CSV table of C-alpha atoms in Angstrom, one decimal:
chain,number,residue,atom,x,y,z
A,1,MET,CA,97.3,101.6,71.6
A,2,LYS,CA,95.1,99.4,73.7
A,3,LYS,CA,98.0,96.9,74.2
A,4,ILE,CA,100.2,99.8,75.4
A,5,PHE,CA,97.6,101.0,77.8
A,6,LEU,CA,97.1,97.5,79.2
A,7,LEU,CA,100.8,97.0,79.7
A,8,LEU,CA,100.9,100.4,81.5
A,9,ALA,CA,98.0,99.4,83.7
A,10,LEU,CA,99.6,96.1,84.6
A,11,PHE,CA,102.8,97.9,85.4
A,12,VAL,CA,101.0,100.3,87.8
A,13,ALA,CA,99.1,97.3,89.2
A,14,CYS,CA,102.3,95.5,90.0
A,15,SER,CA,103.7,98.7,91.6
A,16,PHE,CA,100.9,98.5,94.1
A,17,SER,CA,101.1,94.8,94.8
A,18,ALA,CA,100.4,95.3,98.5
A,19,PHE,CA,97.0,96.5,97.5
A,20,ALA,CA,96.0,93.0,96.4
A,21,GLY,CA,96.2,91.9,100.0
A,22,GLY,CA,93.0,93.8,100.7
A,23,LYS,CA,94.5,96.8,102.5
A,24,PHE,CA,93.1,100.1,101.4
A,25,PRO,CA,94.9,102.3,100.6
A,26,PRO,CA,98.1,100.3,100.1
A,27,ASN,CA,100.8,100.9,102.7
A,28,GLY,CA,98.2,102.7,104.8
A,29,LYS,CA,97.1,102.5,108.4
A,30,LYS,CA,93.7,103.7,109.5
A,31,CYS,CA,93.7,106.4,112.1
A,32,GLU,CA,91.6,109.3,113.4
A,33,VAL,CA,92.8,112.9,113.5
A,34,ALA,CA,90.6,115.7,114.9
A,35,GLY,CA,87.6,113.3,114.6
A,36,LYS,CA,88.4,112.6,110.9
A,37,VAL,CA,89.2,109.1,109.6
A,38,ILE,CA,92.4,109.1,107.5
A,39,TYR,CA,94.8,106.6,106.2
A,40,VAL,CA,98.5,107.2,107.1
A,41,ASP,CA,101.3,105.8,104.9
A,42,LYS,CA,103.6,103.7,107.0
A,43,THR,CA,106.6,104.8,105.0
A,44,CYS,CA,107.9,107.7,103.1
A,45,VAL,CA,107.7,108.1,99.3
A,46,THR,CA,110.8,106.4,97.9
A,47,ASN,CA,113.0,107.1,94.9
A,48,LEU,CA,111.5,104.0,93.2
A,49,ASP,CA,108.0,105.4,93.8
A,50,TRP,CA,109.0,108.7,92.2
A,51,ARG,CA,110.7,107.1,89.2
A,52,GLU,CA,107.6,105.0,88.5
A,53,MET,CA,105.6,108.2,88.4
A,54,LEU,CA,108.1,109.7,85.9
A,55,TRP,CA,107.9,106.5,83.8
A,56,VAL,CA,104.1,106.8,83.6
A,57,PHE,CA,104.2,110.5,82.8
A,58,GLU,CA,106.7,109.9,80.0
A,59,LYS,CA,104.2,107.4,78.4
A,60,ARG,CA,101.2,109.6,79.1
A,61,PRO,CA,102.3,113.3,79.2
A,62,GLU,CA,98.7,114.5,79.2
A,63,ILE,CA,98.3,113.6,82.9
A,64,ILE,CA,101.2,115.6,84.2
A,65,SER,CA,101.3,119.2,85.3
A,66,GLY,CA,104.4,120.5,83.5
A,67,SER,CA,107.0,118.5,81.6
A,68,VAL,CA,108.6,115.2,82.8
A,69,SER,CA,111.9,117.0,83.3
A,70,GLU,CA,110.1,119.6,85.5
A,71,ASN,CA,109.0,116.8,87.8
A,72,ALA,CA,112.4,115.2,88.2
A,73,VAL,CA,113.9,115.7,91.7
A,74,ASP,CA,116.7,118.2,92.1
A,75,SER,CA,119.9,116.3,91.7
A,76,THR,CA,121.9,119.1,93.2
A,77,VAL,CA,120.3,118.2,96.5
A,78,TRP,CA,121.7,114.7,96.2
A,79,LYS,CA,125.2,116.1,95.5
A,80,ARG,CA,125.1,118.3,98.6
A,81,VAL,CA,123.8,115.5,100.9
A,82,TYR,CA,125.7,112.5,99.6
A,83,GLY,CA,128.4,113.9,97.4
A,84,GLU,CA,129.1,113.7,93.7
A,85,ARG,CA,129.4,109.9,93.7
A,86,TRP,CA,125.6,109.5,94.3
A,87,CYS,CA,124.8,111.3,91.1
A,88,ARG,CA,127.3,109.5,88.8
A,89,LYS,CA,126.0,107.1,86.2
A,90,ARG,CA,127.0,103.5,86.7
A,91,SER,CA,130.1,102.5,84.8
A,92,SER,CA,130.0,99.2,82.9
A,93,VAL,CA,133.7,99.3,82.4
A,94,ASP,CA,135.3,100.4,85.6
A,95,LYS,CA,133.5,97.8,87.8
A,96,LYS,CA,136.4,97.5,90.2
A,97,ASN,CA,136.0,101.1,91.4
A,98,TYR,CA,132.2,101.1,91.1
A,99,MET,CA,130.5,103.4,93.5
A,100,MET,CA,126.8,103.5,94.3
A,101,THR,CA,124.6,106.0,92.4
A,102,TYR,CA,121.1,107.5,92.8
A,103,GLU,CA,119.6,104.5,91.0
A,104,ASP,CA,120.9,102.2,93.8
A,105,MET,CA,119.0,104.1,96.4
A,106,GLU,CA,115.6,103.0,95.2
A,107,HIS,CA,114.2,102.2,98.6
A,108,SER,CA,115.6,105.4,100.2
A,109,PRO,CA,113.2,108.3,100.8
A,110,VAL,CA,113.0,110.8,97.9
A,111,ILE,CA,114.5,114.3,98.5
A,112,GLY,CA,114.9,117.4,96.4
A,113,PHE,CA,111.3,117.8,95.4
A,114,THR,CA,109.1,120.9,95.3
A,115,GLN,CA,105.6,121.3,96.7
A,116,LYS,CA,104.2,121.3,93.2
A,117,GLN,CA,106.0,118.1,92.3
A,118,CYS,CA,104.8,116.6,95.6
A,119,GLN,CA,101.2,117.4,94.6
A,120,ASN,CA,101.7,115.9,91.2
A,121,TYR,CA,102.9,112.7,92.8
A,122,MET,CA,99.9,112.5,95.1
A,123,ASN,CA,97.5,113.1,92.2
A,124,PHE,CA,99.3,110.4,90.2
A,125,ARG,CA,99.2,107.8,93.0
A,126,ALA,CA,95.5,108.4,93.9
A,127,ALA,CA,94.6,107.8,90.2
A,128,ALA,CA,96.8,104.8,89.9
A,129,VAL,CA,95.5,103.2,93.1
A,130,MET,CA,91.8,103.7,92.2
A,131,TYR,CA,92.4,102.4,88.7
A,132,THR,CA,94.2,99.3,90.0
A,133,TYR,CA,91.5,98.7,92.6
A,134,ASN,CA,88.5,99.1,90.3
A,135,ASN,CA,90.1,96.9,87.6
A,136,TYR,CA,91.9,94.2,89.5
A,137,SER,CA,90.4,93.9,92.9
A,138,LYS,CA,87.7,91.2,93.5
A,139,SER,CA,86.3,93.2,96.4
A,140,THR,CA,83.5,95.7,95.7
A,141,GLN,CA,83.7,97.5,99.0
A,142,TYR,CA,85.4,100.6,97.6
A,143,LYS,CA,84.0,100.6,94.1
A,144,GLY,CA,83.0,104.1,93.1
A,145,VAL,CA,84.6,105.9,96.1
A,146,LYS,CA,87.0,108.8,95.7
A,147,LEU,CA,90.5,108.6,97.1
A,148,GLU,CA,92.5,111.7,97.8
A,149,TYR,CA,96.1,112.0,99.1
A,150,PHE,CA,97.3,115.1,101.0
A,151,MET,CA,100.0,116.3,103.3
A,152,LEU,CA,99.5,116.9,107.0
A,153,SER,CA,99.7,120.3,108.7
A,154,SER,CA,102.1,120.7,111.7
A,155,GLU,CA,99.0,120.6,114.0
A,156,GLN,CA,97.9,117.3,112.6
A,157,TYR,CA,101.4,115.9,112.9
A,158,ALA,CA,101.4,117.0,116.6
A,159,GLU,CA,98.3,115.0,117.2
A,160,LEU,CA,99.5,111.9,115.4
A,161,LEU,CA,102.9,112.0,117.2
A,162,LYS,CA,101.1,111.2,120.4
A,163,GLN,CA,100.6,107.7,119.0
A,164,LYS,CA,103.8,105.6,119.7
A,165,TRP,CA,103.7,103.6,116.4
A,166,PHE,CA,103.7,106.9,114.4
A,167,ALA,CA,106.4,108.5,116.5
A,168,LYS,CA,108.6,105.4,115.7
A,169,SER,CA,107.9,105.4,112.0
A,170,PHE,CA,110.2,108.2,111.0
A,171,VAL,CA,113.4,107.4,109.0
A,172,ASP,CA,116.5,108.2,111.0
A,173,GLY,CA,118.3,111.3,109.8
A,174,TYR,CA,115.4,112.5,107.6
A,175,ALA,CA,112.9,115.2,108.2
A,176,GLU,CA,109.3,115.2,106.9
A,177,ILE,CA,107.8,118.4,105.5
A,178,THR,CA,104.4,119.6,106.6
A,179,SER,CA,101.8,121.3,104.4
A,180,ASP,CA,102.4,124.6,106.2
A,181,GLY,CA,106.2,124.6,105.6
A,182,LYS,CA,107.4,123.2,108.9
A,183,PHE,CA,109.4,120.1,109.5
A,184,VAL,CA,109.1,117.0,111.7
A,185,LYS,CA,112.3,115.4,112.8
A,186,ASP,CA,113.2,113.1,115.7
A,187,GLY,CA,109.6,113.2,116.9
A,188,LYS,CA,109.5,117.0,117.1
A,189,ILE,CA,108.0,119.8,115.0
A,190,VAL,CA,110.6,122.5,114.1
A,191,ASP,CA,110.5,125.6,111.9
A,192,SER,CA,113.7,124.7,110.0
A,193,VAL,CA,116.2,122.0,109.5
A,194,ASP,CA,120.0,122.3,109.0
A,195,ASP,CA,120.3,119.7,106.2
A,196,ASP,CA,118.7,118.8,102.9
A,197,LYS,CA,117.4,115.3,103.9
A,198,VAL,CA,113.8,116.4,103.7
A,199,THR,CA,111.2,113.9,102.5
A,200,PHE,CA,107.4,113.3,102.8
A,201,ARG,CA,104.8,110.7,103.3
A,202,MET,CA,101.2,110.8,102.2
A,203,TYR,CA,97.8,110.7,104.0
A,204,ALA,CA,94.6,109.7,102.4
A,205,VAL,CA,90.9,110.4,102.8
A,206,ILE,CA,88.1,108.3,101.2
A,207,SER,CA,84.7,109.8,100.3
A,208,GLU,CA,81.6,108.3,98.7
């Protein structure tokens, strides 16, 4: 059992390899919003990130809210956005007519999630980052601190959009969802979007 847990821990540690470079949280940029220091993920949560979560949940179902299948993204969204071919399994026989599938889009932003699934992912990542840092980092700067991930409200997005680096960080064609049910697309906050390419990135706070 200990060996299995160690392998799991190492897997999670490798998943957050950027963390080893000393940045905290990984993939994060330190900013200030409404006088509060937060860390902004530079990129959206990807399909690979999401599948790593499901892999861990499958091995340790006690840390998930709901079943593993309940936390899988809605494949019907992928079909509507990219067509049936994106959801087909890879064929080992018909390689000549091989077409890309969901698994090939590992670095594309995740879509088709619910707010509950989104919260599950943030809880998972916070626990994984702190476990990795406390067990594998040589620095003691953040030992014993609490890391929490959250989604921004539309008002907080509006403030961050004033910073050029953040305004340029959005993935073309995708909209990010806010905590209050609005969307950010092309540097603007809108009440609704006319497509299903909706994703999210995470924001972190650190407390003693």
